[in-house]
JSON list of N, CA and C in Angstrom, two decimals:
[
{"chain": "A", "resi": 1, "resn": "UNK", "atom": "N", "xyz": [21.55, 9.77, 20.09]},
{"chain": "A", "resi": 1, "resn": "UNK", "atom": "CA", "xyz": [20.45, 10.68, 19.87]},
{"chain": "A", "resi": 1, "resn": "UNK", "atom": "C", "xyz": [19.28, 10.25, 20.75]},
{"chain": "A", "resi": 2, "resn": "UNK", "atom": "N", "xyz": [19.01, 11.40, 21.35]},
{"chain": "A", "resi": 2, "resn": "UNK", "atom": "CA", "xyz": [17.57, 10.76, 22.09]},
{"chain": "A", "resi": 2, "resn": "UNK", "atom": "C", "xyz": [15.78, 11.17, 21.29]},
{"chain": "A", "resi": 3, "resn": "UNK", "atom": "N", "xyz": [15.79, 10.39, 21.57]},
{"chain": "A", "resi": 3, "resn": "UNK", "atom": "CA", "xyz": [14.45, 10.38, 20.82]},
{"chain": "A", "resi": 3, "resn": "UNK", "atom": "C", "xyz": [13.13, 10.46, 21.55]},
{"chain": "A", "resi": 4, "resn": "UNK", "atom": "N", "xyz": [12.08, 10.93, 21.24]},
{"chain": "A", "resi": 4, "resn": "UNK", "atom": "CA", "xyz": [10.88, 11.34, 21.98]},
{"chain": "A", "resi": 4, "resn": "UNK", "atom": "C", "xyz": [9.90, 10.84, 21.43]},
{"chain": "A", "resi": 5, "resn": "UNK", "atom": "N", "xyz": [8.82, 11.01, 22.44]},
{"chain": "A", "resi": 5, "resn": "UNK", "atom": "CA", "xyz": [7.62, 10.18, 21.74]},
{"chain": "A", "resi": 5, "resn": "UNK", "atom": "C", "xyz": [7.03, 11.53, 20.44]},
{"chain": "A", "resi": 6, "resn": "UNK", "atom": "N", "xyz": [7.08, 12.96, 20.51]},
{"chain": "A", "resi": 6, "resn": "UNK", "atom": "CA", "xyz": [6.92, 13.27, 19.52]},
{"chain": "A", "resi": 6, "resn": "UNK", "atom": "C", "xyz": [7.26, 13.04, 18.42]},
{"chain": "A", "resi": 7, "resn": "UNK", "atom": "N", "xyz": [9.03, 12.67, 18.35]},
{"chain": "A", "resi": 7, "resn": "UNK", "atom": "CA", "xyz": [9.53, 12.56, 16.95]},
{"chain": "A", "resi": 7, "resn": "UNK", "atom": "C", "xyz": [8.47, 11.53, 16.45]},
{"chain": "A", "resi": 8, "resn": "UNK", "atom": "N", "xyz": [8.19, 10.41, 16.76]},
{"chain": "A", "resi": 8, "resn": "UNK", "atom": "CA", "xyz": [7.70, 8.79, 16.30]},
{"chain": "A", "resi": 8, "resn": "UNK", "atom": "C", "xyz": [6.35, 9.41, 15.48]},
{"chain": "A", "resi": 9, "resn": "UNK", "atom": "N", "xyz": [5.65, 10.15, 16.80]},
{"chain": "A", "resi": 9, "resn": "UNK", "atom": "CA", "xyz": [4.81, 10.74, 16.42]},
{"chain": "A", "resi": 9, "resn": "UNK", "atom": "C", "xyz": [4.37, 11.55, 15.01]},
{"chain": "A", "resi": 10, "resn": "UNK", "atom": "N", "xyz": [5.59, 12.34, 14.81]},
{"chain": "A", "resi": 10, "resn": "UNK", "atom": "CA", "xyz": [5.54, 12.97, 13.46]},
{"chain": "A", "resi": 10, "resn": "UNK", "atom": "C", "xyz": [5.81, 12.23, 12.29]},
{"chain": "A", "resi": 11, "resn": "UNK", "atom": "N", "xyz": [6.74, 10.86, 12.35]},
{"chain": "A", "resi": 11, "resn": "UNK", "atom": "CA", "xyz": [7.31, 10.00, 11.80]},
{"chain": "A", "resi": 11, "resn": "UNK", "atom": "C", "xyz": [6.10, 9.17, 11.15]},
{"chain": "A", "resi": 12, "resn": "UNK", "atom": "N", "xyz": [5.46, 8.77, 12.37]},
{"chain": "A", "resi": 12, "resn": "UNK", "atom": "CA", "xyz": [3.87, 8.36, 12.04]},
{"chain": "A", "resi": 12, "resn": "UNK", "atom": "C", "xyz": [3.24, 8.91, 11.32]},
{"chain": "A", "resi": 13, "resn": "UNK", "atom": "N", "xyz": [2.81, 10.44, 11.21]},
{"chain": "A", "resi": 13, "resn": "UNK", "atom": "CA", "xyz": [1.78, 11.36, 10.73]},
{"chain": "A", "resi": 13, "resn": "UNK", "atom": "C", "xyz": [2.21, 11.17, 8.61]},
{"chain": "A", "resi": 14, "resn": "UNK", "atom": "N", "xyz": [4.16, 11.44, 8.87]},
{"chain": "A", "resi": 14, "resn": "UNK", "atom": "CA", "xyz": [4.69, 11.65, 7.57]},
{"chain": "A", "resi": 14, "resn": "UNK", "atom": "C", "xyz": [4.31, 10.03, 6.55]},
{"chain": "A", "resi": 15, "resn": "UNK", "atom": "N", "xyz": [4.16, 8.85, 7.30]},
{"chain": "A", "resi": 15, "resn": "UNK", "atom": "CA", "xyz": [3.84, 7.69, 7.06]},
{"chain": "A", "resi": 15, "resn": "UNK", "atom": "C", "xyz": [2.07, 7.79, 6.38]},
{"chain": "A", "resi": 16, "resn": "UNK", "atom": "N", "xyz": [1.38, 7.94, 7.62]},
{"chain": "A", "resi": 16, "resn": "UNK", "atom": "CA", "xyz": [-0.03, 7.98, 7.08]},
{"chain": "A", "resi": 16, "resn": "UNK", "atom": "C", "xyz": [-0.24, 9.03, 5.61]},
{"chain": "A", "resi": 17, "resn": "UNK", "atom": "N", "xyz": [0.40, 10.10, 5.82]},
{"chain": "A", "resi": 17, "resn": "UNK", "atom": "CA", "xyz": [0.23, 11.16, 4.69]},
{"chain": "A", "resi": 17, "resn": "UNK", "atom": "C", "xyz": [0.80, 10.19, 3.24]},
{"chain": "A", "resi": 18, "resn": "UNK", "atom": "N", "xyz": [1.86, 9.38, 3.20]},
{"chain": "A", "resi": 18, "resn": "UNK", "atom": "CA", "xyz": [2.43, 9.20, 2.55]},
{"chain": "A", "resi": 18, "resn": "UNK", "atom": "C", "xyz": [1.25, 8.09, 1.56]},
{"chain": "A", "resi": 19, "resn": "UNK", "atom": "N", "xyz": [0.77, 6.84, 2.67]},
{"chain": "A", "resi": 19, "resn": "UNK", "atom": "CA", "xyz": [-0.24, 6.13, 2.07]},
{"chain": "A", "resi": 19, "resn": "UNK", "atom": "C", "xyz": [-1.06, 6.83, 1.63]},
{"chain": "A", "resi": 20, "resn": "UNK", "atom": "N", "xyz": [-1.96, 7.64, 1.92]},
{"chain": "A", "resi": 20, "resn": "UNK", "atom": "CA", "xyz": [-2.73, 8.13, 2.05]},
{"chain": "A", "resi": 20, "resn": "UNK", "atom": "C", "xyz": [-2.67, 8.82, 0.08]},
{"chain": "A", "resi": 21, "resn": "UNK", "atom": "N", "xyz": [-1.47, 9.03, 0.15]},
{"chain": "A", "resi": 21, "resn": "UNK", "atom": "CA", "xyz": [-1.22, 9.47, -1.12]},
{"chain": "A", "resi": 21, "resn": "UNK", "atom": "C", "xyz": [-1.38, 8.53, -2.24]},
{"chain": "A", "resi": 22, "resn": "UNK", "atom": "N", "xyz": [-0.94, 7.47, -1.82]},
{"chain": "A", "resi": 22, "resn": "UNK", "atom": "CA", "xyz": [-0.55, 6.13, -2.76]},
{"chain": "A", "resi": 22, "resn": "UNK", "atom": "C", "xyz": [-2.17, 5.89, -3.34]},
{"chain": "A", "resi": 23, "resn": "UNK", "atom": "N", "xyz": [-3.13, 5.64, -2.65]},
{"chain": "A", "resi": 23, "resn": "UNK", "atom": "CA", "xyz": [-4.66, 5.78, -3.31]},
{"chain": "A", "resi": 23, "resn": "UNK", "atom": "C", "xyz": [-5.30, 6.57, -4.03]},
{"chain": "A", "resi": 24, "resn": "UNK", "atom": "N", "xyz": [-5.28, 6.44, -5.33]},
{"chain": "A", "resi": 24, "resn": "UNK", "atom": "CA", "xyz": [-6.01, 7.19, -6.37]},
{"chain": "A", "resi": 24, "resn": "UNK", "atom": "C", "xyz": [-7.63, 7.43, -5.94]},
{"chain": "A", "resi": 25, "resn": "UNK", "atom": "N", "xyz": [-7.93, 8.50, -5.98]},
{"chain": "A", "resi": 25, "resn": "UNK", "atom": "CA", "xyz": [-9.43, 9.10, -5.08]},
{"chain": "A", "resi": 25, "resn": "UNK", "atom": "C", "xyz": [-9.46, 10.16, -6.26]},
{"chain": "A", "resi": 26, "resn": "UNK", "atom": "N", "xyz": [-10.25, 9.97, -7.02]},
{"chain": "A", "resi": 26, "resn": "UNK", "atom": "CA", "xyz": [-11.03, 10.57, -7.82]},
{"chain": "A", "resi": 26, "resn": "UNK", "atom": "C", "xyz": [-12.38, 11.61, -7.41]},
{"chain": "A", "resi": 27, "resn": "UNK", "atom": "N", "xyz": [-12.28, 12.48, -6.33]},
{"chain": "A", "resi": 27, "resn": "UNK", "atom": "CA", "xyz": [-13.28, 13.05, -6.05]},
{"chain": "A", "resi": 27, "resn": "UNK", "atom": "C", "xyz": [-13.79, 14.42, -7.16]},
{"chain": "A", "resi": 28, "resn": "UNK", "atom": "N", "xyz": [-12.83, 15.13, -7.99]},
{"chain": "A", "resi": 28, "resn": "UNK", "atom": "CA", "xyz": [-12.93, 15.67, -9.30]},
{"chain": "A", "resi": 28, "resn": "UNK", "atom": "C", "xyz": [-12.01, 15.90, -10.32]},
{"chain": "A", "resi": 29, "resn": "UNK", "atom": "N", "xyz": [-12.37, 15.71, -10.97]},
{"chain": "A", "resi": 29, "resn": "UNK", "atom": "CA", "xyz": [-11.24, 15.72, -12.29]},
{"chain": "A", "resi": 29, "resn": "UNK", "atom": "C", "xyz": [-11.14, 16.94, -13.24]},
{"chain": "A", "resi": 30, "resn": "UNK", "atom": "N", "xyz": [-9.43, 17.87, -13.14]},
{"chain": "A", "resi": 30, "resn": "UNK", "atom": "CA", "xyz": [-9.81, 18.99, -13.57]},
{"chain": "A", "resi": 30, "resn": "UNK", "atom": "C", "xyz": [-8.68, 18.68, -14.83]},
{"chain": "A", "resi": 31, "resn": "UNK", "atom": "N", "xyz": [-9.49, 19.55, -15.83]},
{"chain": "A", "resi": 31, "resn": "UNK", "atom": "CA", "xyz": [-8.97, 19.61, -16.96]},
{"chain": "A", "resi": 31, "resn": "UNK", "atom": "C", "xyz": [-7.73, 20.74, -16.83]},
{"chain": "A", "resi": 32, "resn": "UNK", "atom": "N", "xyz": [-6.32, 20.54, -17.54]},
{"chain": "A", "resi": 32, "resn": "UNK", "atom": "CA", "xyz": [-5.41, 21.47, -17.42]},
{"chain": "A", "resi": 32, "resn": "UNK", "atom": "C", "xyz": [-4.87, 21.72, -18.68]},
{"chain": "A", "resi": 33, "resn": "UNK", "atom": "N", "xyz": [-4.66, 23.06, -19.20]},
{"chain": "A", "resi": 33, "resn": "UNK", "atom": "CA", "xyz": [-3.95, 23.27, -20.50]},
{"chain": "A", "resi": 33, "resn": "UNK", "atom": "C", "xyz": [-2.63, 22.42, -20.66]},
{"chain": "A", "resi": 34, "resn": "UNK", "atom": "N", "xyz": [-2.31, 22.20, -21.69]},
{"chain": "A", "resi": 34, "resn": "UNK", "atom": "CA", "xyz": [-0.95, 21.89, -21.90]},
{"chain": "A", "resi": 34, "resn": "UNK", "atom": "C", "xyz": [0.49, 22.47, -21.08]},
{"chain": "A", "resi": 35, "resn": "UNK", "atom": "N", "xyz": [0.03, 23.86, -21.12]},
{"chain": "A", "resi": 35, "resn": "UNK", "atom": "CA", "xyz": [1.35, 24.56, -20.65]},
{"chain": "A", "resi": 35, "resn": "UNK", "atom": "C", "xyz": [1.49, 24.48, -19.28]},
{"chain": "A", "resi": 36, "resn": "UNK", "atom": "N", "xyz": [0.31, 24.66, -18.71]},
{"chain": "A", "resi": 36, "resn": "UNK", "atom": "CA", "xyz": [0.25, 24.36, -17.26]},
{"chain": "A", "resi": 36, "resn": "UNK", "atom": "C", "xyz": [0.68, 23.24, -17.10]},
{"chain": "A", "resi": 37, "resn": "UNK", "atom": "N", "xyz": [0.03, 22.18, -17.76]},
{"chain": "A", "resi": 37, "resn": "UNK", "atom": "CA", "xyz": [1.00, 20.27, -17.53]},
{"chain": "A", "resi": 37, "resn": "UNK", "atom": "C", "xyz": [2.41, 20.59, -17.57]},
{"chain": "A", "resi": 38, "resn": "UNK", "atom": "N", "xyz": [3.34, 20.88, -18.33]},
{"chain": "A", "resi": 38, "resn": "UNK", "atom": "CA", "xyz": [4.73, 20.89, -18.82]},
{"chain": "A", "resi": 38, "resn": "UNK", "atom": "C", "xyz": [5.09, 21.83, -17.62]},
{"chain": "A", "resi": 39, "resn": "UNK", "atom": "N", "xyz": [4.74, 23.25, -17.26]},
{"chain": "A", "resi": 39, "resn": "UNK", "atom": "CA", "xyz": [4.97, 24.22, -15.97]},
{"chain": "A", "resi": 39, "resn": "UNK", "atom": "C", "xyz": [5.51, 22.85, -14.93]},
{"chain": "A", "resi": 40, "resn": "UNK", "atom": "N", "xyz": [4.25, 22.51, -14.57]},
{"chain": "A", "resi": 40, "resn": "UNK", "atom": "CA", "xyz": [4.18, 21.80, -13.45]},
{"chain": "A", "resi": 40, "resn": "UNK", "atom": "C", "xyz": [4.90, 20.62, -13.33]},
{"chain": "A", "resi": 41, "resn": "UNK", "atom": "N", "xyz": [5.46, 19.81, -14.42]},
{"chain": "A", "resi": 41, "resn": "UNK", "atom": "CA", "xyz": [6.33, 18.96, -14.59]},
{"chain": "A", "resi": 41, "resn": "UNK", "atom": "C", "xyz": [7.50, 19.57, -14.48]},
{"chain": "A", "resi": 42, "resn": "UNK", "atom": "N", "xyz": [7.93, 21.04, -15.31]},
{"chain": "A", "resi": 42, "resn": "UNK", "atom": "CA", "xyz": [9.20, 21.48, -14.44]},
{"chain": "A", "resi": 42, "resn": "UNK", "atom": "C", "xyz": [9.79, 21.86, -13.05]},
{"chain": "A", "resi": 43, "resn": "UNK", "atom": "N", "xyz": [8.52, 22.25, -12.56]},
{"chain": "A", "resi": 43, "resn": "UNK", "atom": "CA", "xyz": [8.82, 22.53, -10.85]},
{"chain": "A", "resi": 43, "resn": "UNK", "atom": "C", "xyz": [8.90, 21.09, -10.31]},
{"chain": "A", "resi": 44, "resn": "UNK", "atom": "N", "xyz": [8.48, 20.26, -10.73]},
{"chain": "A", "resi": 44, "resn": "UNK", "atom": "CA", "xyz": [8.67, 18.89, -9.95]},
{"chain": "A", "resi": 44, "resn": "UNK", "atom": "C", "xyz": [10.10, 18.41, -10.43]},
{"chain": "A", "resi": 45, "resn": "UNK", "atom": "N", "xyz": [10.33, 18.34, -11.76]},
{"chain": "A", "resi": 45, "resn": "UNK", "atom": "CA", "xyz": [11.98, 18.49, -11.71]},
{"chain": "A", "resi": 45, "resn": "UNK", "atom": "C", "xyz": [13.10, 19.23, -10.59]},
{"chain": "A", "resi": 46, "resn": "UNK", "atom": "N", "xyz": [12.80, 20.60, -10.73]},
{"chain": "A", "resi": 46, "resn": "UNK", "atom": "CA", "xyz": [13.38, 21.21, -10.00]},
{"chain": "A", "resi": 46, "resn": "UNK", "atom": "C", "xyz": [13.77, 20.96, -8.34]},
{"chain": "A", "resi": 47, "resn": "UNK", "atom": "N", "xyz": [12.06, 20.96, -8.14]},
{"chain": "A", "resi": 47, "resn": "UNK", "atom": "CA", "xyz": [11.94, 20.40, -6.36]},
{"chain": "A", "resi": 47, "resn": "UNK", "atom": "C", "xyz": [12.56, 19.03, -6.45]},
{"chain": "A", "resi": 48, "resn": "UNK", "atom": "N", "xyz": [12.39, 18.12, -7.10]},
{"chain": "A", "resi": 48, "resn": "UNK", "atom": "CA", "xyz": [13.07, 16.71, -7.10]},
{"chain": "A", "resi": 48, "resn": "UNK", "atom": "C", "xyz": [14.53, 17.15, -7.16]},
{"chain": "A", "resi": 49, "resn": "UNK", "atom": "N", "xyz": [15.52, 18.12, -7.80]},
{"chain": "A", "resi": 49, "resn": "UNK", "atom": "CA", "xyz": [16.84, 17.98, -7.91]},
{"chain": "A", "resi": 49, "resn": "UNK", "atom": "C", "xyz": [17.48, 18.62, -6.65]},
{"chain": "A", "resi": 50, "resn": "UNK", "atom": "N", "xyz": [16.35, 19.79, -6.02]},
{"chain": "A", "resi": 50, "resn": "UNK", "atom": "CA", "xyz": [16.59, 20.67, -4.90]},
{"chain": "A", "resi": 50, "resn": "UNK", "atom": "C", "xyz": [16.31, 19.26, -3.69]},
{"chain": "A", "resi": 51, "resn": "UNK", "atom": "N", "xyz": [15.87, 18.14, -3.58]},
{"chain": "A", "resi": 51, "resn": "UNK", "atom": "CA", "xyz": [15.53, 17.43, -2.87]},
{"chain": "A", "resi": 51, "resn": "UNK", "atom": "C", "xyz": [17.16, 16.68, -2.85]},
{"chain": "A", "resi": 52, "resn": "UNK", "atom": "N", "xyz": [17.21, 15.93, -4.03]},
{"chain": "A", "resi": 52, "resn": "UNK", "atom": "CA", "xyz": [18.49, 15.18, -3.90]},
{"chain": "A", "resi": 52, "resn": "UNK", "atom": "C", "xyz": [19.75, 15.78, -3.30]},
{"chain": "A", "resi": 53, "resn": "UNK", "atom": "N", "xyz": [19.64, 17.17, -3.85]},
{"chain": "A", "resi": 53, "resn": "UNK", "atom": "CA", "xyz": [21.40, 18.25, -3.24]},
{"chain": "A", "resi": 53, "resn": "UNK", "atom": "C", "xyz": [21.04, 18.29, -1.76]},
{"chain": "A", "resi": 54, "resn": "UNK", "atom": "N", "xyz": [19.68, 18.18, -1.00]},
{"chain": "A", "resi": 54, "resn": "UNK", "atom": "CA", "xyz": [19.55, 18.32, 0.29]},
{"chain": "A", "resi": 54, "resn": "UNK", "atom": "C", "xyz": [19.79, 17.18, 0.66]},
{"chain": "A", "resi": 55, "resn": "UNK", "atom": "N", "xyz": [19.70, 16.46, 0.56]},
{"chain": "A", "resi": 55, "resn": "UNK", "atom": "CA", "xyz": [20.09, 14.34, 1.44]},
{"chain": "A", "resi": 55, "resn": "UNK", "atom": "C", "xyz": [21.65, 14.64, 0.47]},
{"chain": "A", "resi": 56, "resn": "UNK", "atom": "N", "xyz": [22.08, 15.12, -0.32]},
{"chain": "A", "resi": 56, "resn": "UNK", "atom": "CA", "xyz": [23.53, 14.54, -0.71]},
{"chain": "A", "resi": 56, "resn": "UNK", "atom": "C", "xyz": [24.49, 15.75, 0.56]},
{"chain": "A", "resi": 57, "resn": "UNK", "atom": "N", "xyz": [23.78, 16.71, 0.23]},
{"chain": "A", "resi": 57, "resn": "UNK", "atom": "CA", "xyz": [24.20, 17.62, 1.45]},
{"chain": "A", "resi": 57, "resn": "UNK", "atom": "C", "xyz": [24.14, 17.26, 3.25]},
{"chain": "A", "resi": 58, "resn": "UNK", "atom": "N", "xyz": [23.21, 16.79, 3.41]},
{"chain": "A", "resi": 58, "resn": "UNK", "atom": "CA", "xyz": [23.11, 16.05, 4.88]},
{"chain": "A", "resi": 58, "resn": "UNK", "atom": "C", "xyz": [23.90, 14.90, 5.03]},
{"chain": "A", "resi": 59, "resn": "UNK", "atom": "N", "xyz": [24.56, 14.21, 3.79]},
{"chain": "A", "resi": 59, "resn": "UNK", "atom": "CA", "xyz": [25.15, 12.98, 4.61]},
{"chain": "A", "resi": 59, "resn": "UNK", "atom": "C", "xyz": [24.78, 12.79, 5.74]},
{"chain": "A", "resi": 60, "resn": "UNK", "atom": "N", "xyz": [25.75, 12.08, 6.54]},
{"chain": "A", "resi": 60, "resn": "UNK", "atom": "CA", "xyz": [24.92, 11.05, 7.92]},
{"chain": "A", "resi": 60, "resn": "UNK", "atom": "C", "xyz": [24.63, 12.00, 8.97]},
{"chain": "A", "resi": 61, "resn": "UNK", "atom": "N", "xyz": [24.25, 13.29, 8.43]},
{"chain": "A", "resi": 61, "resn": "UNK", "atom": "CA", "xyz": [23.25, 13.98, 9.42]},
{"chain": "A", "resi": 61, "resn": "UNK", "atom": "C", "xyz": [21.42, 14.02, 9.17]},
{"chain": "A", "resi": 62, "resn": "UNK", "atom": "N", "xyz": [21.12, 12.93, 8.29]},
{"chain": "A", "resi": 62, "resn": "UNK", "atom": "CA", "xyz": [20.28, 12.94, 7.76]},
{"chain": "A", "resi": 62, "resn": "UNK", "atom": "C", "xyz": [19.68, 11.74, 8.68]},
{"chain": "A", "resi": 63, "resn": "UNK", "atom": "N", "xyz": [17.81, 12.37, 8.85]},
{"chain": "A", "resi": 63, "resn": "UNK", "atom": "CA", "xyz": [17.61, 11.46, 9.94]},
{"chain": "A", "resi": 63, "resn": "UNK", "atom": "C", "xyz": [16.03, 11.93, 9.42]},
{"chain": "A", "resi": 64, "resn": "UNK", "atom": "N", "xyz": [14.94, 10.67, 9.43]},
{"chain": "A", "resi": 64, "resn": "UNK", "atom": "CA", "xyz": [13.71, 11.31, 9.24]},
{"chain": "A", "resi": 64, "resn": "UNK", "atom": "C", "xyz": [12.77, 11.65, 10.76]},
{"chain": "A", "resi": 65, "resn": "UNK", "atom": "N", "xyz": [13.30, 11.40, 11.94]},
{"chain": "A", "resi": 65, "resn": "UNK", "atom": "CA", "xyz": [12.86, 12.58, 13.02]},
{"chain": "A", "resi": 65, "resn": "UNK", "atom": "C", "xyz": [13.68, 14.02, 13.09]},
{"chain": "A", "resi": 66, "resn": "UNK", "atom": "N", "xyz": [12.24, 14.89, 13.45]},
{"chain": "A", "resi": 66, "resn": "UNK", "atom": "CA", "xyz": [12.19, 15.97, 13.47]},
{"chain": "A", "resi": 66, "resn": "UNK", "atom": "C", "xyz": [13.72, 16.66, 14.62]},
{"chain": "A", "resi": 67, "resn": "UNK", "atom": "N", "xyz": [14.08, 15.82, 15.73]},
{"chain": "A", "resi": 67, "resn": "UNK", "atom": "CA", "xyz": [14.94, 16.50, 17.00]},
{"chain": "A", "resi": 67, "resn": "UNK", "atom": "C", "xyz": [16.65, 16.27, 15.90]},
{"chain": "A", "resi": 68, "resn": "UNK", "atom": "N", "xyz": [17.09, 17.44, 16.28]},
{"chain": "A", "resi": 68, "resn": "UNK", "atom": "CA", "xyz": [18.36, 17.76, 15.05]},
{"chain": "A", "resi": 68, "resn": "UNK", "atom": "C", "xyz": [19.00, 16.40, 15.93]},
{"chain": "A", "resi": 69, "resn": "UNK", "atom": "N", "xyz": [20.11, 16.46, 15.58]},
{"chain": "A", "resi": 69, "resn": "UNK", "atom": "CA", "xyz": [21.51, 15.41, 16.38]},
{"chain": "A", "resi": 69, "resn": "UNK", "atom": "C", "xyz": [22.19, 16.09, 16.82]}
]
């Protein structure tokens, strides 16, 4: 596979985003009903199970740069 300085590049960007996440930043704090909490805990189920069938589906075509193989 050849690789480019973009892929690294994006590889980089998906890295910084990722820390970037890891820091709790309290800039406002919104209050949410109950149902909305539980909603939103099911779509993260969902997207989490739609995540796993996609990497169990890619086997070793699975690569975190962007240029296919």
């Amino acid at each position: 596979m050849n690789l480019k300085t973009k892929d690294f590049f994006y590889v980089g960007i998906q890295l910084m985003l990722f820390v970037v996440y890891l820091f709790n930043v309290n800039l406002f704090i919104l209050k949410t009903p109950y149902v909305i909490s539980i909603i939103g805990l099911l779509l993260i189920i969902a997207g989490f199970s739609i995540l796993l069938l996609a990497v169990l589906q890619l086997n070793k075509n699975h690569s975190p740069f962007p240029t296919p193989k």
